mmCIF file with all atom_site columns, C-alpha atoms in Angstrom:
data_model
loop_
_atom_site.group_PDB
_atom_site.id
_atom_site.type_symbol
_atom_site.label_atom_id
_atom_site.label_alt_id
_atom_site.label_comp_id
_atom_site.label_asym_id
_atom_site.label_entity_id
_atom_site.label_seq_id
_atom_site.pdbx_PDB_ins_code
_atom_site.Cartn_x
_atom_site.Cartn_y
_atom_site.Cartn_z
_atom_site.occupancy
_atom_site.B_iso_or_equiv
_atom_site.pdbx_formal_charge
_atom_site.auth_seq_id
_atom_site.auth_comp_id
_atom_site.auth_asym_id
_atom_site.auth_atom_id
_atom_site.pdbx_PDB_model_num
ATOM 1   C CA . LEU A 1 1   ? -0.219  -0.064  -0.152  1.00 44.00 ? 422 LEU A CA 1
ATOM 2   C CA . PHE A 1 2   ? 2.730   2.377   -0.045  1.00 53.00 ? 423 PHE A CA 1
ATOM 3   C CA . GLY A 1 3   ? 5.517   3.116   -2.619  1.00 62.00 ? 424 GLY A CA 1
ATOM 4   C CA . LEU A 1 4   ? 8.412   1.069   -2.932  1.00 64.00 ? 425 LEU A CA 1
ATOM 5   C CA . HIS A 1 5   ? 10.402  4.221   -2.185  1.00 65.00 ? 426 HIS A CA 1
ATOM 6   C CA . ALA A 1 6   ? 8.667   4.528   1.053   1.00 70.00 ? 427 ALA A CA 1
ATOM 7   C CA . VAL A 1 7   ? 9.836   1.269   2.308   1.00 68.00 ? 428 VAL A CA 1
ATOM 8   C CA . ARG A 1 8   ? 12.969  0.971   1.505   1.00 68.00 ? 429 ARG A CA 1
ATOM 9   C CA . ASP A 1 9   ? 13.419  4.243   3.186   1.00 70.00 ? 430 ASP A CA 1
ATOM 10  C CA . ALA A 1 10  ? 11.549  3.015   6.324   1.00 70.00 ? 431 ALA A CA 1
ATOM 11  C CA . LEU A 1 11  ? 13.825  -0.224  6.313   1.00 68.00 ? 432 LEU A CA 1
ATOM 12  C CA . LEU A 1 12  ? 17.036  2.279   6.369   1.00 67.00 ? 433 LEU A CA 1
ATOM 13  C CA . ASN A 1 13  ? 15.776  4.761   9.222   1.00 70.00 ? 434 ASN A CA 1
ATOM 14  C CA . PRO A 1 14  ? 18.054  3.066   12.014  1.00 66.00 ? 435 PRO A CA 1
ATOM 15  C CA . ALA A 1 15  ? 15.600  5.388   14.307  1.00 67.00 ? 436 ALA A CA 1
ATOM 16  C CA . ARG A 1 16  ? 12.081  3.828   13.367  1.00 66.00 ? 437 ARG A CA 1
ATOM 17  C CA . VAL A 1 17  ? 10.885  0.941   15.036  1.00 64.00 ? 438 VAL A CA 1
ATOM 18  C CA . LYS A 1 18  ? 10.785  -2.318  12.752  1.00 59.00 ? 439 LYS A CA 1
ATOM 19  C CA . LEU A 1 19  ? 7.826   -4.749  14.035  1.00 59.00 ? 440 LEU A CA 1
ATOM 20  C CA . ARG A 1 20  ? 7.036   -6.914  10.674  1.00 63.00 ? 441 ARG A CA 1
ATOM 21  C CA . LEU A 1 21  ? 7.353   -6.284  7.444   1.00 68.00 ? 442 LEU A CA 1
ATOM 22  C CA . VAL A 1 22  ? 4.334   -7.618  4.892   1.00 68.00 ? 443 VAL A CA 1
ATOM 23  C CA . VAL A 1 23  ? 5.517   -7.052  1.501   1.00 68.00 ? 444 VAL A CA 1
ATOM 24  C CA . THR A 1 24  ? 4.803   -9.139  -2.204  1.00 66.00 ? 445 THR A CA 1
ATOM 25  C CA . ARG A 1 25  ? 6.961   -11.239 -4.004  1.00 66.00 ? 446 ARG A CA 1
ATOM 26  C CA . ASN A 1 26  ? 8.014   -8.649  -6.636  1.00 69.00 ? 447 ASN A CA 1
ATOM 27  C CA . ALA A 1 27  ? 8.550   -6.074  -3.716  1.00 71.00 ? 448 ALA A CA 1
ATOM 28  C CA . ALA A 1 28  ? 10.388  -8.379  -1.676  1.00 71.00 ? 449 ALA A CA 1
ATOM 29  C CA . ASP A 1 29  ? 12.595  -8.834  -5.092  1.00 74.00 ? 450 ASP A CA 1
ATOM 30  C CA . ARG A 1 30  ? 12.988  -5.111  -5.442  1.00 73.00 ? 451 ARG A CA 1
ATOM 31  C CA . LEU A 1 31  ? 13.885  -4.499  -1.375  1.00 73.00 ? 452 LEU A CA 1
ATOM 32  C CA . SER A 1 32  ? 15.716  -7.686  -0.737  1.00 73.00 ? 453 SER A CA 1
ATOM 33  C CA . GLY A 1 33  ? 18.788  -5.585  0.302   1.00 74.00 ? 454 GLY A CA 1
ATOM 34  C CA . ALA A 1 34  ? 17.086  -2.697  2.674   1.00 74.00 ? 455 ALA A CA 1
ATOM 35  C CA . ILE A 1 35  ? 15.312  -5.739  4.128   1.00 68.00 ? 456 ILE A CA 1
ATOM 36  C CA . ALA A 1 36  ? 18.307  -7.490  4.981   1.00 70.00 ? 457 ALA A CA 1
ATOM 37  C CA . GLY A 1 37  ? 20.287  -4.602  6.231   1.00 69.00 ? 458 GLY A CA 1
ATOM 38  C CA . ALA A 1 38  ? 16.697  -4.022  8.671   1.00 68.00 ? 459 ALA A CA 1
ATOM 39  C CA . GLY A 1 39  ? 17.349  -7.690  9.717   1.00 64.00 ? 460 GLY A CA 1
ATOM 40  C CA . LEU A 1 40  ? 13.781  -8.550  9.283   1.00 64.00 ? 461 LEU A CA 1
ATOM 41  C CA . GLU A 1 41  ? 11.911  -12.013 7.726   1.00 65.00 ? 462 GLU A CA 1
ATOM 42  C CA . PRO A 1 42  ? 9.830   -10.103 5.395   1.00 63.00 ? 463 PRO A CA 1
ATOM 43  C CA . GLU A 1 43  ? 5.792   -12.034 5.226   1.00 63.00 ? 464 GLU A CA 1
ATOM 44  C CA . ILE A 1 44  ? 5.138   -12.452 1.640   1.00 55.00 ? 465 ILE A CA 1
ATOM 45  C CA . ALA A 1 45  ? 1.816   -11.233 1.235   1.00 59.00 ? 466 ALA A CA 1
ATOM 46  C CA . ASP A 1 46  ? -0.077  -13.309 -1.287  1.00 65.00 ? 467 ASP A CA 1
ATOM 47  C CA . ALA A 1 47  ? -3.312  -12.337 0.740   1.00 72.00 ? 468 ALA A CA 1
ATOM 48  C CA . LEU A 1 48  ? -4.378  -9.652  -1.601  1.00 74.00 ? 469 LEU A CA 1
ATOM 49  C CA . ALA A 1 49  ? -3.964  -12.150 -4.595  1.00 75.00 ? 470 ALA A CA 1
ATOM 50  C CA . GLU A 1 50  ? -5.973  -14.638 -3.104  1.00 81.00 ? 471 GLU A CA 1
ATOM 51  C CA . PHE A 1 51  ? -8.878  -11.752 -2.085  1.00 85.00 ? 472 PHE A CA 1
ATOM 52  C CA . GLU A 1 52  ? -8.471  -10.611 -5.879  1.00 84.00 ? 473 GLU A CA 1
ATOM 53  C CA . ILE A 1 53  ? -9.299  -14.574 -7.162  1.00 87.00 ? 474 ILE A CA 1
ATOM 54  C CA . ASP A 1 54  ? -12.627 -14.740 -4.349  1.00 91.00 ? 475 ASP A CA 1
ATOM 55  C CA . ILE A 1 55  ? -13.484 -11.043 -5.795  1.00 91.00 ? 476 ILE A CA 1
ATOM 56  C CA . MET A 1 56  ? -13.500 -12.088 -9.526  1.00 92.00 ? 477 MET A CA 1
ATOM 57  C CA . ALA A 1 57  ? -15.286 -15.553 -8.627  1.00 93.00 ? 478 ALA A CA 1
ATOM 58  C CA . ILE A 1 58  ? -17.779 -13.894 -6.633  1.00 93.00 ? 479 ILE A CA 1
ATOM 59  C CA . GLU A 1 59  ? -18.757 -11.122 -9.638  1.00 94.00 ? 480 GLU A CA 1
ATOM 60  C CA . ALA A 1 60  ? -18.689 -14.586 -12.327 1.00 94.00 ? 481 ALA A CA 1
ATOM 61  C CA . THR A 1 61  ? -21.483 -16.054 -10.022 1.00 93.00 ? 482 THR A CA 1
ATOM 62  C CA . THR A 1 62  ? -23.137 -13.060 -9.502  1.00 94.00 ? 483 THR A CA 1
ATOM 63  C CA . LEU A 1 63  ? -23.162 -12.562 -13.268 1.00 95.00 ? 484 LEU A CA 1
ATOM 64  C CA . ARG A 1 64  ? -24.453 -15.909 -13.767 1.00 93.00 ? 485 ARG A CA 1
ATOM 65  C CA . LEU A 1 65  ? -27.186 -15.535 -11.733 1.00 93.00 ? 486 LEU A CA 1
ATOM 66  C CA . MET A 1 66  ? -28.623 -12.534 -13.625 1.00 94.00 ? 487 MET A CA 1
ATOM 67  C CA . ALA A 1 67  ? -28.528 -14.204 -16.796 1.00 95.00 ? 488 ALA A CA 1
ATOM 68  C CA . ALA A 1 68  ? -30.177 -17.097 -15.346 1.00 94.00 ? 489 ALA A CA 1
ATOM 69  C CA . ALA A 1 69  ? -32.577 -14.970 -13.436 1.00 93.00 ? 490 ALA A CA 1
ATOM 70  C CA . GLU A 1 70  ? -33.429 -12.860 -16.317 1.00 95.00 ? 491 GLU A CA 1
ATOM 71  C CA . ALA A 1 71  ? -33.717 -16.044 -18.406 1.00 96.00 ? 492 ALA A CA 1
ATOM 72  C CA . GLY A 1 72  ? -36.566 -17.163 -16.028 1.00 95.00 ? 493 GLY A CA 1
ATOM 73  C CA . VAL A 1 73  ? -34.719 -19.944 -13.809 1.00 93.00 ? 494 VAL A CA 1
ATOM 74  C CA . ARG A 1 74  ? -35.411 -19.902 -10.060 1.00 89.00 ? 495 ARG A CA 1
ATOM 75  C CA . ILE A 1 75  ? -32.565 -19.433 -8.618  1.00 88.00 ? 496 ILE A CA 1
ATOM 76  C CA . GLY A 1 76  ? -31.599 -21.053 -5.490  1.00 83.00 ? 497 GLY A CA 1
ATOM 77  C CA . ALA A 1 77  ? -29.535 -22.209 -2.942  1.00 84.00 ? 498 ALA A CA 1
ATOM 78  C CA . GLU A 1 78  ? -26.365 -19.936 -4.814  1.00 87.00 ? 499 GLU A CA 1
ATOM 79  C CA . THR A 1 79  ? -27.611 -16.779 -3.448  1.00 88.00 ? 500 THR A CA 1
ATOM 80  C CA . SER A 1 80  ? -27.027 -17.795 0.340   1.00 87.00 ? 501 SER A CA 1
ATOM 81  C CA . LEU A 1 81  ? -23.524 -19.172 -1.074  1.00 87.00 ? 502 LEU A CA 1
ATOM 82  C CA . LEU A 1 82  ? -23.376 -15.737 -2.511  1.00 89.00 ? 503 LEU A CA 1
ATOM 83  C CA . LYS A 1 83  ? -24.005 -14.071 0.793   1.00 88.00 ? 504 LYS A CA 1
ATOM 84  C CA . ILE A 1 84  ? -21.587 -16.354 2.878   1.00 89.00 ? 505 ILE A CA 1
ATOM 85  C CA . ARG A 1 85  ? -18.391 -15.724 0.703   1.00 91.00 ? 506 ARG A CA 1
ATOM 86  C CA . GLY A 1 86  ? -19.309 -12.064 -0.228  1.00 90.00 ? 507 GLY A CA 1
ATOM 87  C CA . THR A 1 87  ? -19.194 -11.347 3.580   1.00 90.00 ? 508 THR A CA 1
ATOM 88  C CA . GLU A 1 88  ? -16.419 -13.776 4.142   1.00 90.00 ? 509 GLU A CA 1
ATOM 89  C CA . THR A 1 89  ? -14.389 -12.236 1.749   1.00 90.00 ? 510 THR A CA 1
ATOM 90  C CA . GLN A 1 90  ? -14.886 -8.553  2.982   1.00 88.00 ? 511 GLN A CA 1
ATOM 91  C CA . GLN A 1 91  ? -14.670 -9.095  6.491   1.00 89.00 ? 512 GLN A CA 1
ATOM 92  C CA . GLY A 1 92  ? -11.246 -10.779 5.435   1.00 88.00 ? 513 GLY A CA 1
ATOM 93  C CA . LEU A 1 93  ? -9.716  -7.456  3.642   1.00 86.00 ? 514 LEU A CA 1
ATOM 94  C CA . THR A 1 94  ? -10.543 -5.544  6.379   1.00 86.00 ? 515 THR A CA 1
ATOM 95  C CA . GLU A 1 95  ? -8.886  -7.868  8.556   1.00 85.00 ? 516 GLU A CA 1
ATOM 96  C CA . LEU A 1 96  ? -5.764  -7.570  6.241   1.00 80.00 ? 517 LEU A CA 1
ATOM 97  C CA . MET A 1 97  ? -5.918  -3.851  6.190   1.00 79.00 ? 518 MET A CA 1
ATOM 98  C CA . LEU A 1 98  ? -5.932  -3.998  10.010  1.00 78.00 ? 519 LEU A CA 1
ATOM 99  C CA . ASP A 1 99  ? -3.222  -6.364  10.120  1.00 74.00 ? 520 ASP A CA 1
ATOM 100 C CA . ILE A 1 100 ? -1.284  -4.265  7.726   1.00 70.00 ? 521 ILE A CA 1
ATOM 101 C CA . ALA A 1 101 ? -1.462  -1.599  9.638   1.00 71.00 ? 522 ALA A CA 1
ATOM 102 C CA . GLY A 1 102 ? -0.762  -2.480  13.413  1.00 71.00 ? 523 GLY A CA 1
ATOM 103 C CA . PRO A 1 103 ? -0.605  0.151   15.783  1.00 70.00 ? 524 PRO A CA 1
ATOM 104 C CA . SER A 1 104 ? -1.322  2.620   13.619  1.00 69.00 ? 525 SER A CA 1
ATOM 105 C CA . ALA A 1 105 ? -4.796  1.739   13.042  1.00 72.00 ? 526 ALA A CA 1
ATOM 106 C CA . LEU A 1 106 ? -5.812  3.348   16.446  1.00 71.00 ? 527 LEU A CA 1
ATOM 107 C CA . PRO A 1 107 ? -6.944  6.559   15.691  1.00 65.00 ? 528 PRO A CA 1
ATOM 108 C CA . ALA A 1 108 ? -3.963  9.015   17.044  1.00 61.00 ? 529 ALA A CA 1
ATOM 109 C CA . ARG A 1 109 ? -3.893  12.528  15.719  1.00 55.00 ? 530 ARG A CA 1
ATOM 110 C CA . ASP A 1 110 ? 0.071   11.417  14.934  1.00 57.00 ? 531 ASP A CA 1
ATOM 111 C CA . SER A 1 111 ? -0.246  7.443   13.244  1.00 53.00 ? 532 SER A CA 1
ATOM 112 C CA . GLY A 1 112 ? -0.601  6.900   10.317  1.00 52.00 ? 533 GLY A CA 1
ATOM 113 C CA . ALA A 1 113 ? -4.408  6.069   10.516  1.00 50.00 ? 534 ALA A CA 1
ATOM 114 C CA . THR A 1 114 ? -5.188  9.820   9.539   1.00 53.00 ? 535 THR A CA 1
ATOM 115 C CA . GLU A 1 115 ? -4.369  9.200   6.061   1.00 55.00 ? 536 GLU A CA 1
ATOM 116 C CA . GLU A 1 116 ? -5.993  6.767   3.430   1.00 61.00 ? 537 GLU A CA 1
ATOM 117 C CA . PRO A 1 117 ? -5.537  4.288   3.322   1.00 57.00 ? 538 PRO A CA 1
ATOM 118 C CA . PHE A 1 118 ? -5.950  3.550   7.080   1.00 57.00 ? 539 PHE A CA 1
ATOM 119 C CA . GLU A 1 119 ? -8.285  5.969   7.857   1.00 66.00 ? 540 GLU A CA 1
ATOM 120 C CA . ASN A 1 120 ? -10.334 5.175   10.274  1.00 74.00 ? 541 ASN A CA 1
ATOM 121 C CA . VAL A 1 121 ? -9.159  1.189   9.850   1.00 77.00 ? 542 VAL A CA 1
ATOM 122 C CA . ALA A 1 122 ? -9.885  -0.049  12.967  1.00 79.00 ? 543 ALA A CA 1
ATOM 123 C CA . PHE A 1 123 ? -13.361 1.609   13.045  1.00 79.00 ? 544 PHE A CA 1
ATOM 124 C CA . GLN A 1 124 ? -14.541 -0.152  9.389   1.00 80.00 ? 545 GLN A CA 1
ATOM 125 C CA . PHE A 1 125 ? -12.405 -3.337  10.814  1.00 83.00 ? 546 PHE A CA 1
ATOM 126 C CA . MET A 1 126 ? -15.802 -3.211  13.891  1.00 83.00 ? 547 MET A CA 1
ATOM 127 C CA . ASN A 1 127 ? -18.517 -1.825  11.598  1.00 82.00 ? 548 ASN A CA 1
ATOM 128 C CA . TRP A 1 128 ? -17.905 -4.735  8.976   1.00 82.00 ? 549 TRP A CA 1
ATOM 129 C CA . ARG A 1 129 ? -18.586 -7.378  11.523  1.00 84.00 ? 550 ARG A CA 1
ATOM 130 C CA . LYS A 1 130 ? -22.314 -7.014  10.653  1.00 85.00 ? 551 LYS A CA 1
ATOM 131 C CA . LEU A 1 131 ? -21.644 -7.665  7.056   1.00 82.00 ? 552 LEU A CA 1
ATOM 132 C CA . SER A 1 132 ? -22.708 -11.795 8.643   1.00 81.00 ? 553 SER A CA 1
ATOM 133 C CA . ILE A 1 133 ? -25.360 -10.338 10.553  1.00 81.00 ? 554 ILE A CA 1
ATOM 134 C CA . TYR A 1 134 ? -27.650 -8.528  8.512   1.00 77.00 ? 555 TYR A CA 1
ATOM 135 C CA . GLY A 1 135 ? -29.278 -9.932  5.389   1.00 67.00 ? 556 GLY A CA 1
ATOM 136 C CA . GLY A 1 136 ? -29.576 -13.288 7.561   1.00 74.00 ? 557 GLY A CA 1
ATOM 137 C CA . SER A 1 137 ? -26.652 -14.329 9.375   1.00 85.00 ? 558 SER A CA 1
ATOM 138 C CA . ASN A 1 138 ? -24.217 -16.789 8.080   1.00 81.00 ? 559 ASN A CA 1
ATOM 139 C CA . GLU A 1 139 ? -25.671 -19.472 9.983   1.00 82.00 ? 560 GLU A CA 1
ATOM 140 C CA . ILE A 1 140 ? -28.812 -19.111 8.388   1.00 85.00 ? 561 ILE A CA 1
ATOM 141 C CA . GLN A 1 141 ? -27.935 -19.074 5.037   1.00 84.00 ? 562 GLN A CA 1
ATOM 142 C CA . ARG A 1 142 ? -25.880 -21.831 6.073   1.00 84.00 ? 563 ARG A CA 1
ATOM 143 C CA . SER A 1 143 ? -28.807 -23.959 7.237   1.00 87.00 ? 564 SER A CA 1
ATOM 144 C CA . ILE A 1 144 ? -30.808 -23.072 3.849   1.00 85.00 ? 565 ILE A CA 1
ATOM 145 C CA . LEU A 1 145 ? -27.791 -24.695 1.699   1.00 83.00 ? 566 LEU A CA 1
ATOM 146 C CA . ALA A 1 146 ? -27.830 -27.326 3.810   1.00 86.00 ? 567 ALA A CA 1
ATOM 147 C CA . SER A 1 147 ? -31.550 -27.785 3.063   1.00 87.00 ? 568 SER A CA 1
ATOM 148 C CA . GLN A 1 148 ? -31.389 -26.938 -0.089  1.00 84.00 ? 569 GLN A CA 1
ATOM 149 C CA . VAL A 1 149 ? -28.695 -28.705 -1.393  1.00 81.00 ? 570 VAL A CA 1
ATOM 150 C CA . LEU A 1 150 ? -27.720 -31.684 0.993   1.00 81.00 ? 571 LEU A CA 1
ATOM 151 C CA . GLY A 1 151 ? -31.605 -32.182 1.807   1.00 76.00 ? 572 GLY A CA 1
ATOM 152 C CA . LEU A 1 152 ? -30.793 -31.814 5.962   1.00 71.00 ? 573 LEU A CA 1
#
């Protein structure tokens, strides 16, 4: 979420407290010298790629269901599955943002949370918990799936 030069400068700054480094494979390759000098073991973040795949799958499923509905096909348990995956993906993204922001997620005037993309990260994380409740809790949606798909 930060430019490579900003991350490199932070890694090379001896006065900066370095707790954790989450980077993509590409960034780890490009910053290998600075990472080695900082004495950190980077966490390779494939999580964003996994979320992107999840979002593309949700989009494809939504488009398929819309086409089926327009064709007069009765939509069943797929909508429950879509609701569950959508809420889990949105909640997972806010959890990842919170992990990346670390202590800066706490709203303070001098924290990194006062500017985008981390503005109000802690609030966003807590606020998005409601997604699995409204619109039918994910547990209810799982029960619908069990009854319609498995006949339970």
